[in-house]
XYZ file of C-alpha atoms in Angstrom:
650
model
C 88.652 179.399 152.327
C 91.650 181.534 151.225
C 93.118 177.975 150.539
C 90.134 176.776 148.461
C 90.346 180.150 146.622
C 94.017 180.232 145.855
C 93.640 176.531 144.663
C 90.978 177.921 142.374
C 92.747 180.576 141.684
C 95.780 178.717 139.888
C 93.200 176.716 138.380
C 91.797 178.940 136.844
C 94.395 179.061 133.897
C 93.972 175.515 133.229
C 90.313 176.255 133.085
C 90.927 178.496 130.418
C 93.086 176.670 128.150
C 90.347 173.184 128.671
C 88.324 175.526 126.747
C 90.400 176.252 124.477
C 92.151 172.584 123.927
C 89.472 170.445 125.154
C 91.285 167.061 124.594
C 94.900 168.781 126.711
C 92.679 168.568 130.135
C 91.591 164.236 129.716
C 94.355 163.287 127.999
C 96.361 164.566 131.351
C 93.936 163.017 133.597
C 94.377 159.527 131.386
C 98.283 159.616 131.609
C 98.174 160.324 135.603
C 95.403 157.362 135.804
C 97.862 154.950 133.877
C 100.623 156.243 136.043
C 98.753 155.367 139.045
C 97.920 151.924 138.090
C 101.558 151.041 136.935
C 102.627 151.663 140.273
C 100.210 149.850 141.583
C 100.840 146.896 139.578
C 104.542 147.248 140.596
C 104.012 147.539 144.083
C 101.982 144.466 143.923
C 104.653 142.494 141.339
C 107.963 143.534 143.608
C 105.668 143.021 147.222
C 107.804 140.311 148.921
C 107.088 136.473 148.544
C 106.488 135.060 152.254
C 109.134 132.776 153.409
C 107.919 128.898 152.975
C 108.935 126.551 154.955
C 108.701 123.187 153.434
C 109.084 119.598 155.284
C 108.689 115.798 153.731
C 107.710 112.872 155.526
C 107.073 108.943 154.062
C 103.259 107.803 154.047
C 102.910 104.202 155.211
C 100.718 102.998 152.269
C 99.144 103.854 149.284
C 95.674 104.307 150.394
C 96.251 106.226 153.605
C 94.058 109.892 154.089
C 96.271 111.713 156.279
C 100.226 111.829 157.128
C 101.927 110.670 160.119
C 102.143 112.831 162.829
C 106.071 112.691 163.570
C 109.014 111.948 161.868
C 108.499 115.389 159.150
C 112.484 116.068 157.888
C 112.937 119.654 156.298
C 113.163 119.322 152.652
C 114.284 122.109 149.584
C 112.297 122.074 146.524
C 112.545 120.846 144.082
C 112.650 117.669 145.899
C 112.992 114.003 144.116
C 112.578 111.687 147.524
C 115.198 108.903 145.336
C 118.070 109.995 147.306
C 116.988 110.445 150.627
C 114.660 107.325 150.353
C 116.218 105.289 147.734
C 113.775 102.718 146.038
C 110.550 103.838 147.797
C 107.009 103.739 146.256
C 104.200 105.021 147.729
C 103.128 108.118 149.012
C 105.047 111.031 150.269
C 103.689 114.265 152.439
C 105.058 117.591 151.948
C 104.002 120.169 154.577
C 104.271 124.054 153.434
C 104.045 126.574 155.977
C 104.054 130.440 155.544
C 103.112 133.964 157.672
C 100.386 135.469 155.428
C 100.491 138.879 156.035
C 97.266 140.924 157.237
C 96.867 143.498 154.722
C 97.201 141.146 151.447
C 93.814 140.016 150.858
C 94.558 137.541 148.243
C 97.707 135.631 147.315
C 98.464 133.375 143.642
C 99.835 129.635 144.205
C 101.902 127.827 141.693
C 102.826 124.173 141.856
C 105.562 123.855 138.846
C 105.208 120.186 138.774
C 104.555 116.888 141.253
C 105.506 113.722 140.041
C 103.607 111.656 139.611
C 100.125 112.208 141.012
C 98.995 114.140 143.914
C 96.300 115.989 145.732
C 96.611 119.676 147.975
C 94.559 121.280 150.548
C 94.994 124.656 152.188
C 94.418 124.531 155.875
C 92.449 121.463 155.992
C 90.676 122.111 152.878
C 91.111 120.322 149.942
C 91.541 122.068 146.760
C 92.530 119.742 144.236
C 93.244 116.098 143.302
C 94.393 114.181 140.527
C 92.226 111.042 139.203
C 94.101 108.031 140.747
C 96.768 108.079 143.565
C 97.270 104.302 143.061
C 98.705 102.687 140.635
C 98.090 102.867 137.719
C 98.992 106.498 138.908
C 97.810 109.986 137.117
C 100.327 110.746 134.807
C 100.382 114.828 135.717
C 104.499 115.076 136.180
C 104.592 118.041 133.560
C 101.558 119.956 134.391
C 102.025 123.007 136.274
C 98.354 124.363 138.484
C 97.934 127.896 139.693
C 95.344 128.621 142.623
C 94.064 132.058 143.579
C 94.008 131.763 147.177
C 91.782 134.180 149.109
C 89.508 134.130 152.392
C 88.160 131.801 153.934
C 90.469 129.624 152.545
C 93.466 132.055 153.176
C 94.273 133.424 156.879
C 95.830 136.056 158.440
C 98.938 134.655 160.127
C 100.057 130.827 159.886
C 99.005 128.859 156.642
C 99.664 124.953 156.011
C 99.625 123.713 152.517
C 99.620 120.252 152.245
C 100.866 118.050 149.495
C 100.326 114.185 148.913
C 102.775 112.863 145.799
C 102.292 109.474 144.950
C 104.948 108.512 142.881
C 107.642 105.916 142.192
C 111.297 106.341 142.716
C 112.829 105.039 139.576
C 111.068 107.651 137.861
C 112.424 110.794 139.861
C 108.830 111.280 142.107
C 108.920 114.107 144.170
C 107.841 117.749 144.281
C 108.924 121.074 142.048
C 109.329 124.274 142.962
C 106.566 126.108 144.494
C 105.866 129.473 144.034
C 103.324 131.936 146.610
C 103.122 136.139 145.899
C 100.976 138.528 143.975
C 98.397 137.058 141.979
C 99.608 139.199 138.366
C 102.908 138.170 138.649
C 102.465 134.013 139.830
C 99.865 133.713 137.242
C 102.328 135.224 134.272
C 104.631 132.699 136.043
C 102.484 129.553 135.384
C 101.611 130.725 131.794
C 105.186 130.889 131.178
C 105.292 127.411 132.717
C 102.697 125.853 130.900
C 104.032 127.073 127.480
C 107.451 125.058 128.125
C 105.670 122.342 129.774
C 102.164 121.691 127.637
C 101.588 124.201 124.758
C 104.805 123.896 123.080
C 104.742 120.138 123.356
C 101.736 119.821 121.798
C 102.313 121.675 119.340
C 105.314 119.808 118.289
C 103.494 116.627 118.510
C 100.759 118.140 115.791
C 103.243 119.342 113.731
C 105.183 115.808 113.915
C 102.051 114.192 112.759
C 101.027 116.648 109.897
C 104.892 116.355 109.004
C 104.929 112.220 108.886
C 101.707 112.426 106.713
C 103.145 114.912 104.224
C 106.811 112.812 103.963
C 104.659 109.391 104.120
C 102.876 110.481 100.874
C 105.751 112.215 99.460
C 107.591 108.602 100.048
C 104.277 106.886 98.471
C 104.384 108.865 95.272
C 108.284 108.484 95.149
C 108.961 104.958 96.050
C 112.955 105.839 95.150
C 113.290 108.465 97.370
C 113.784 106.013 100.379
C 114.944 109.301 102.982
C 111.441 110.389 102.534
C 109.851 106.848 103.834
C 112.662 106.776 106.417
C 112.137 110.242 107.611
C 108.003 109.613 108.071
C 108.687 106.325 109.668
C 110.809 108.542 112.328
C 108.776 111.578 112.261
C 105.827 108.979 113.663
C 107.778 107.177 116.475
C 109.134 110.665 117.728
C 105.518 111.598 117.702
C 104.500 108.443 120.083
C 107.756 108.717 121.878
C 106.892 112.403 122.704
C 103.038 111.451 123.924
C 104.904 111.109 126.857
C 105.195 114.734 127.614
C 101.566 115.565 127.966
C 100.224 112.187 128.713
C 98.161 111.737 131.401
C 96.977 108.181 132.257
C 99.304 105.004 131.284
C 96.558 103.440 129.018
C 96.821 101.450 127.087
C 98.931 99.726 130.027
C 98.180 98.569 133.189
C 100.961 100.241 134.943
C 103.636 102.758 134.498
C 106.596 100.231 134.344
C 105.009 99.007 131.104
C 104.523 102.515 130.085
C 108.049 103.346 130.866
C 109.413 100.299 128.790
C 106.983 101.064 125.585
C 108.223 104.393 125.894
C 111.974 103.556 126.053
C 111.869 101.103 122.805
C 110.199 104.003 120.535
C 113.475 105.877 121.804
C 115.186 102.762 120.584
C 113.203 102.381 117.485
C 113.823 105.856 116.661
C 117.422 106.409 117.043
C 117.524 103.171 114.522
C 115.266 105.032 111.966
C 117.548 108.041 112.492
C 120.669 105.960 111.424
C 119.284 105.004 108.252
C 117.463 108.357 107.605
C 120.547 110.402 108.250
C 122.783 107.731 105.796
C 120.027 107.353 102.792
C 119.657 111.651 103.087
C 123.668 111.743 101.739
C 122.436 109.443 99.564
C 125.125 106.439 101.091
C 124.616 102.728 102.411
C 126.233 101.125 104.964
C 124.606 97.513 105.548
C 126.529 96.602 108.720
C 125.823 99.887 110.595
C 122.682 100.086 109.784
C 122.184 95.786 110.921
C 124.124 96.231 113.723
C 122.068 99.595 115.223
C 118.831 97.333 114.291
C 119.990 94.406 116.499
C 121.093 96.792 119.005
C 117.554 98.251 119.449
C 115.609 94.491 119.157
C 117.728 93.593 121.987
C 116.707 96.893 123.777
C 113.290 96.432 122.821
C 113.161 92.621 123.923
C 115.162 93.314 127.202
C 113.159 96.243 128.344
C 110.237 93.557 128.019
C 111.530 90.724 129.713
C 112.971 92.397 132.582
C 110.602 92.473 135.895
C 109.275 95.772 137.511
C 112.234 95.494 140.048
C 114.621 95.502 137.084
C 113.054 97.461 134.662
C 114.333 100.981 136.256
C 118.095 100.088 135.796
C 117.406 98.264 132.039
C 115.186 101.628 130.723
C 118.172 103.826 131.855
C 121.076 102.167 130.462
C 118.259 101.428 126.960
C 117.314 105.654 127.227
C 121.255 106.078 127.481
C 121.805 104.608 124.409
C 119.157 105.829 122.550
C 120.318 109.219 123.299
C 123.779 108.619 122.726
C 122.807 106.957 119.332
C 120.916 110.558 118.285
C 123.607 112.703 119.281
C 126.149 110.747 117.714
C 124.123 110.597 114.250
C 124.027 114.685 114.698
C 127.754 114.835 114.944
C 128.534 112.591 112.050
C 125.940 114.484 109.753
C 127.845 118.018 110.829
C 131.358 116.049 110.126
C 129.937 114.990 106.921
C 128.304 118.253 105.978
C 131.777 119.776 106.456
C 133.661 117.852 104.343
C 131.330 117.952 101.934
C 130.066 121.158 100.310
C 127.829 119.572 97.576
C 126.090 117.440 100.537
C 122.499 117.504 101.120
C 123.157 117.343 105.513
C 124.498 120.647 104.778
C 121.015 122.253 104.668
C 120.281 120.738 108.052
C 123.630 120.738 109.807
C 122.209 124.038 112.073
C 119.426 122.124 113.279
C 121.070 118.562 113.748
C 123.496 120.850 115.696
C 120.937 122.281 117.805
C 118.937 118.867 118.230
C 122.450 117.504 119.890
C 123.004 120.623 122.217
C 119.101 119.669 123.133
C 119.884 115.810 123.297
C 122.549 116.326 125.632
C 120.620 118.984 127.856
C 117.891 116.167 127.997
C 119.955 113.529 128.928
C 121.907 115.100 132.031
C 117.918 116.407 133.288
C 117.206 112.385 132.734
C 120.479 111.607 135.252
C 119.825 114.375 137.041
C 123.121 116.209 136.789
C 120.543 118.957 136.199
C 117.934 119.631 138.180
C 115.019 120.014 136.162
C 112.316 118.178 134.444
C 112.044 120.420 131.622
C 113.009 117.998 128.136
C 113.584 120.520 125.361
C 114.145 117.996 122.270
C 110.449 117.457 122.088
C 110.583 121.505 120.960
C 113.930 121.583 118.820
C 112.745 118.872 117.101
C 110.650 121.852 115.137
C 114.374 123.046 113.693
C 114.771 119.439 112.325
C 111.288 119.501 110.765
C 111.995 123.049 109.892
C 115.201 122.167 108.030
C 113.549 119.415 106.007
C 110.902 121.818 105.003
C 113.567 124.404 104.098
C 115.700 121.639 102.151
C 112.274 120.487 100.399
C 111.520 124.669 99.346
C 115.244 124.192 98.095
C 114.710 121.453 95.993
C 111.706 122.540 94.115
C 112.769 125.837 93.453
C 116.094 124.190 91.991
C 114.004 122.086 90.280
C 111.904 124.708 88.970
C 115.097 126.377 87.437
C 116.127 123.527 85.464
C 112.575 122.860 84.400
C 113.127 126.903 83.063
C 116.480 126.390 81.626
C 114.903 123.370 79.936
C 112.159 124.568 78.875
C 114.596 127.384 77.175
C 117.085 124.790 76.068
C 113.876 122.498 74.753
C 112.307 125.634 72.588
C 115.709 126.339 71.317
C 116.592 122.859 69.852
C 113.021 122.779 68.952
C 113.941 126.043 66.693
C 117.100 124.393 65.108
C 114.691 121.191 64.758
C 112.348 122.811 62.967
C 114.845 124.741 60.611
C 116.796 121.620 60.156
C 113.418 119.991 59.789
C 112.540 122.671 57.182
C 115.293 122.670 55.059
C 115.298 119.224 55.087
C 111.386 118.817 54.140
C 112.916 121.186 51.204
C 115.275 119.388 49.909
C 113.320 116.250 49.779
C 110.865 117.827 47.984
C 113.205 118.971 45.415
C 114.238 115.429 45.413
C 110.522 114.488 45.336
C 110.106 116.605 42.317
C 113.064 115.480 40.778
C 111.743 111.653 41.099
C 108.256 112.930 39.850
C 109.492 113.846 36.575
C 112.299 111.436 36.041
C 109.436 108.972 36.832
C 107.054 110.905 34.523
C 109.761 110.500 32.098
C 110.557 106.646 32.724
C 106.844 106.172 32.549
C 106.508 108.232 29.314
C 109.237 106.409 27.406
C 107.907 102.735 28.752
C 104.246 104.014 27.287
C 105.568 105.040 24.076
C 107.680 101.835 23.709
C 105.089 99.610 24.489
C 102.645 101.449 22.528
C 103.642 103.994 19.843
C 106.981 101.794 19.295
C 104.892 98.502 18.858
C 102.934 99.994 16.321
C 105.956 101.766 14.265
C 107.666 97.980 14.871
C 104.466 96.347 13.137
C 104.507 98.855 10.422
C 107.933 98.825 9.962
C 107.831 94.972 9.310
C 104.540 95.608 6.901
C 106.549 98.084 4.848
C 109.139 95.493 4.769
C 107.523 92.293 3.467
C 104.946 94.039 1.060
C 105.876 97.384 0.137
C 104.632 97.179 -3.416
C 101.188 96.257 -1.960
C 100.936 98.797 0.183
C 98.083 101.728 -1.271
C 98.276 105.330 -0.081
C 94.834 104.431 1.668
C 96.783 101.361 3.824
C 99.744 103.597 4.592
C 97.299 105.917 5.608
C 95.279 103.762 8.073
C 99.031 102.750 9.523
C 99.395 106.532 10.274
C 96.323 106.937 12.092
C 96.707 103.718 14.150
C 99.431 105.682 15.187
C 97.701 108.705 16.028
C 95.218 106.637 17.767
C 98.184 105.276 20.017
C 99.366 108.619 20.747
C 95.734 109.288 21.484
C 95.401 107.025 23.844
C 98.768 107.600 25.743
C 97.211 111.506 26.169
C 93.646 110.663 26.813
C 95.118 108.076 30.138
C 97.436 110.579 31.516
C 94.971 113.302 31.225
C 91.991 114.842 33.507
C 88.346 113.790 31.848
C 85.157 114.223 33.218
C 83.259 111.672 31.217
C 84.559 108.167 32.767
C 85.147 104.604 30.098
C 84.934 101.148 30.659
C 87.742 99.085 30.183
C 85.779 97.160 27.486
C 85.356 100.594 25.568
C 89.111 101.380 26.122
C 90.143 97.760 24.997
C 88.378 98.035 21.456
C 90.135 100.463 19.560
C 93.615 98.223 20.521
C 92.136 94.798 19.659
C 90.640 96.169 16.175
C 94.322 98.048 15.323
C 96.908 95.135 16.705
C 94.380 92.544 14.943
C 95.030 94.109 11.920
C 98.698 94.678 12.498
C 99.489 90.973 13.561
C 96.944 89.680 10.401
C 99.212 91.621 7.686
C 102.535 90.048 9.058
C 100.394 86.181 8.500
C 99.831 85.915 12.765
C 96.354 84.615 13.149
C 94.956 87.025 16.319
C 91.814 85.497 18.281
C 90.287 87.230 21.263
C 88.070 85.831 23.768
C 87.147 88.573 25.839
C 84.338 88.385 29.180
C 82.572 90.556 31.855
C 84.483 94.160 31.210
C 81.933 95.948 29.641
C 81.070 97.782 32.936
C 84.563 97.467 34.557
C 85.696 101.217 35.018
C 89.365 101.584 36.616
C 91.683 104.605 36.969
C 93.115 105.861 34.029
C 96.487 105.175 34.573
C 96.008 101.017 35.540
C 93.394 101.024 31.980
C 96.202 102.365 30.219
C 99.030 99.990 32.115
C 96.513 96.872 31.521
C 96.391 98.036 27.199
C 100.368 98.915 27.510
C 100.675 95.195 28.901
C 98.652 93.614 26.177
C 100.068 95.895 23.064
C 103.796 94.523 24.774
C 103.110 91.309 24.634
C 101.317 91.194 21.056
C 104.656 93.247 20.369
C 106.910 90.506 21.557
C 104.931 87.806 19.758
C 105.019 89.933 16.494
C 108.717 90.739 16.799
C 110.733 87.331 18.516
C 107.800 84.521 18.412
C 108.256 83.577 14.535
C 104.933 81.899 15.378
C 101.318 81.472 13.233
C 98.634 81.712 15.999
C 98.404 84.172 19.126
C 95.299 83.561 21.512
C 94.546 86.272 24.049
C 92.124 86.012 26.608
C 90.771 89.231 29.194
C 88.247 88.606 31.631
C 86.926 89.333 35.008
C 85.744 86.666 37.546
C 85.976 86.675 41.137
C 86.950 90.132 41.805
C 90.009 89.409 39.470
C 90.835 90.807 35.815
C 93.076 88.294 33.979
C 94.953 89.040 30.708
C 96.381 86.421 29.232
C 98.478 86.271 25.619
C 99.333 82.956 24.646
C 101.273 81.976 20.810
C 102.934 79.202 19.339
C 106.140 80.335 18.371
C 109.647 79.350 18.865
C 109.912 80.202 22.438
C 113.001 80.828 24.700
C 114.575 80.087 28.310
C 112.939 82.432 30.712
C 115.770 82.368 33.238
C 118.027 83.526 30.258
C 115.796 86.239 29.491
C 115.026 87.322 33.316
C 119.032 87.537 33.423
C 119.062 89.426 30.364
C 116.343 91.298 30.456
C 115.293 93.949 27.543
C 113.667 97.389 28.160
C 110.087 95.224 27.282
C 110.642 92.618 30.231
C 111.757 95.117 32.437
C 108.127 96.941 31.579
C 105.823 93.983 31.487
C 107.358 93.815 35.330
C 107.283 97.577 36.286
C 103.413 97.678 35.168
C 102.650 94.588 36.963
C 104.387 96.275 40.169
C 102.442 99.380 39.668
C 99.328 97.162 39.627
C 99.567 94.809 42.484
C 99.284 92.368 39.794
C 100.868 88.865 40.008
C 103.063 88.488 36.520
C 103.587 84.839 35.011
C 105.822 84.032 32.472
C 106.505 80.556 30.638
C 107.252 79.251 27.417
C 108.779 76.168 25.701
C 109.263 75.323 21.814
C 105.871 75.545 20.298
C 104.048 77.520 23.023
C 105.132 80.872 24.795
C 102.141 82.113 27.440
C 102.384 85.738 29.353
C 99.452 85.765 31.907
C 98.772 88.527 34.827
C 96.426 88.757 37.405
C 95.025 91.798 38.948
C 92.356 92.085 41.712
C 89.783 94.077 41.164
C 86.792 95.801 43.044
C 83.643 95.287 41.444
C 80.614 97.201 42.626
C 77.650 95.238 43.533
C 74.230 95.940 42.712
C 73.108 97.502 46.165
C 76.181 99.482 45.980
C 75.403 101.007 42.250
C 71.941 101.950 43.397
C 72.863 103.765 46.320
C 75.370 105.429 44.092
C 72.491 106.572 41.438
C 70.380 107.281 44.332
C 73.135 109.734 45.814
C 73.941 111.530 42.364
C 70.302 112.075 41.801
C 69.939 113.695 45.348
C 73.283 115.851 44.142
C 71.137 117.423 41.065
């Protein structure tokens, strides 16, 4: 009692602050707990391993149930039976034997690997077993299995653990380590285990077959980058080639010598693609390595084939050897290369080239077993190699992204200057364009006014000059306002009018004045004129057309020293034709076109301007100007649906 009460006692203050701090007093009671069950967990983590002892003995076929009873040799794992039994298949029996201790009530297993199929049983009882122990045998040589052995299965005192491996020499068949303790720390043992030996080969085999997809279309949309195509075309035999490391059955084959020789020419077939891969990536050719490394692997590939199962071990080693040695020699030529050149693209995947060769050669002393292991860690470094192109690829577009940026700025700046080049130069040709416009408006002025208001001062020139005595102030008159009417005309054609004339209307007022003219120098003037009295054309081609005819009544008056003109205008067949025909002296019309005078030179301008067709001719006795103009002439359909349309305007 005092006891209880003194413990109470010196309790009591803790009592008193728990009131006070009610989260002190559980919080201390959670950090002894946790305490407590660390120690715990230690105790059980460092508690001793029992001693194993392990012994091997030969089956005597591939189908017997239980080992021999003699002839067990004592054995260390790991174990590969090639040495002590050279070139024997079939079944081996390894016998495990261990003091379990009384207090331990359970106990974790962990085979690290058998190779290549096997069952175990724990003191008579089985307690696993792979698919087929006959050929074609299980493929489970990289899968580690974990057991929680407790009672009944598990005794106090002497435990046997016994291990069939079926298995095949040439391919390093035996037994891995084996591991027996506390069940926390054997079981953070296998997961470590299975992570090197499943998870993280998987995992490189999905990411080597998203990887060939994305290159292989990458290739597909650029056809010139052949690196990309040679890179998918690897990336997809690396990804059959490394099936190997979590296979497990031989299918499609019957047996695992086939397996073994498919899986030796995708080494073979790889290391090729890696030649030419490495070579088109530094953007180089070289036709003889790259046909010699092919020939090298179709020879592989064909020997590995043709060799029998008795062969095939020796042919798939020397074949694997060179593979290898192929891979790691492309990885130290591309770190040579990406030395001596800085502006190479291998420089961007030098580090991981270097640390797939440190890989290639770990791989490659486990496959001759200078190392004793069956761990293969290029399966897993070739992430760094897929990692590299992915980095080099992020490196690419964002360089390309800067130059599209530096072009776009270069592009809008010449686009500026373009458009203030482009500006000054629209400016300039539309001063020029002006300029033209008026010196044209001028040309066109002075041709109108020579062809019109000059032919009638020429014709009443030459009346003043034969007959001035007979001349009244009433005739002299009319001469003044046949010029007015000229002048008239030349204003009324270049001008804007609303109210729209025929041709025929335009045509009258010339025929009646240049009639007179050519009558009172003795020129006898007939007309025959047809089918213009509804013929409406712009006002500048009317007032070409009458320029055209007042010329050539011009020329007759002034050069033709004849008696009788004839002109003819009509319209037929969507063509106007003006023709002025008279029977004077004539001349030679390749003289004149040499030669030509400021009315020639007109007659041809207008018919230009007109898309007219101009004919000239004349002899002694007959001189004939003719031109021939098409013309649009609307039908009858089209002038009612005109008068319908301008009635449905009002």
């Amino acid at each position: 009692m005092p006891n209880q009460e003194a413990a109470l006692q010196a309790g009591l203050p803790f009592a008193r602050r728990g009131r006070r701090f009610p989260g002190l007093r559980a919080w201390f009671c959670k950090l002894i707990g946790a305490c407590v069950l660390l120690f715990a967990a230690g105790s059980a983590a460092a508690r001793p391993s029992p001693e194993i002892h392990v012994e091997a003995v030969r089956g005597t076929g591939w189908n017997e149930a239980a080992p021999p009873a003699d002839s067990w040799t004592p054995v260390t794992l790991p174990d590969s039976w090639a040495g002590r039994w050279p070139g024997f298949d079939g079944v081996v029996w390894y016998r495990l034997t261990w003091e379990q201790p009384a207090h331990v009530a359970e106990t974790g297993l962990l085979l690290h690997y058998l190779n290549m199929a096997g069952a175990v049983s724990l003191n008579g009882t089985p307690i696993w077993r792979d698919e087929s122990l006959v050929e074609p045998l299980t493929r489970a040589w990289n899968s580690p299995r974990y057991w929680l052995l407790a009672p009944p299965l598990l005794r106090e005192g002497r435990n046997t653990l016994l291990i069939r491996v079926s298995g095949l020499s040439a391919y390093q068949a035996g037994l891995g380590p084996v591991s027996l303790g506390a069940p926390a720390a054997v079981q953070a043992n296998y997961e470590h285990e299975r992570l090197l030996r499943r998870d993280l080969q998987m995992l490189g085999l999905a990411v080597s077959a998203a990887v060939s997809a994305f290159f292989a279309a990458l290739w597909l949309l650029r056809r010139r980058e052949t690196a990309y195509g040679w890179f998918a075309l690897m990336s997809v035999l690396w990804l059959l080639f490394g099936y190997n490391q979590i296979a497990t059955s031989p299918w499609p084959f019957a047996s695992n010598h086939s397996w073994q020789a498919s899986n030796t020419s995708l080494l073979l077939l790889f290391s090729v693609s890696y030649v030419i891969f490495a070579l088109r990536f530094c953007e180089r050719r070289m036709s003889r390595l790259e046909g010699a490394a092919l020939l090298i692997a179709v020879a592989g590939v064909l020997d590995l084939w043709l060799a029998g199962p008795e062969n095939l071990p020796t042919h798939r080693a020397l074949w694997t050897l060179v593979g290898g040695l192929t891979i790691i020699a492309v990885n130290s030529a591309s770190l040579v290369h990406a030395a001596r050149h800085r502006g190479s693209p291998m420089r961007s995947l030098a580090p991981f080239m270097a640390l797939s060769a440190v890989t290639g050669a770990h791989d490659l002393l486990v496959f001759t077993q200078v190392i004793d292991s069956n761990i293969y860690y290029t399966t897993m470094s070739s992430y760094g190699l897929l990692l590299g192109m992915a980095l080099t690829q992020a490196g690419r577009f964002v360089s390309s992204l800067k130059r599209i940026e530096n072009f776009n700025t270069e592009l809008i700046e010449e686009v500026n200057a373009a458009k203030a080049e482009l500006a000054a130069t629209l400016a300039q040709q539309h001063a020029l364009e002006l300029a033209h416009a008026r010196i044209g408006e001028r040309v066109s002025l002075a041709s109108d006014l020579h062809d019109g208001l000059g032919g009638m001062l020429v014709g009443s020139i030459a009346t003043l000059e034969r007959r001035p005595e007979e001349l009244s102030a009433s005739a002299l008159l009319a001469m003044l306002k046949s010029l007015r009417d000229d002048l008239r005309l030349i204003i009324e054609a270049t001008g804007r009018h609303d109210d729209a004339r025929t041709f025929g209307e335009l045509l009258a007022p010339l025929r009646h004045r240049t009639s007179q003219l050519l009558d009172a120098n003795g020129i006898d003037c007939r007309w025959r004129v047809s089918n213009i009295e509804t013929l409406e054309l712009p006002p500048s081609q009317s007032l070409d057309l009458l320029r055209f005819l007042q010329e050539g009544l011009t020329n007759t008056l002034k050069h033709s020293a004849g008696r009788r003109v004839d002109v003819t205008v009509t319209c037929a067949n969507a063509e106007l034709l003006l023709d002025v025909r008279d029977d004077g002296r004539g001349f030679v019309v390749a003289d004149a076109a040499k030669g030509a005078g400021a009315g020639l030179r007109s007659l041809h301008a207008r018919a230009r301007r007109l898309g007219a067709e101009l004919r000239l001719e004349s002899r002694p006795g007959e001189t004939q100007l003719a031109l021939r103009m098409p013309v649009k002439r609307e039908t009858n359909d089209e002038i009612q649906i005109a008068i319908i349309g301008n009635n449905g305007r009002k």
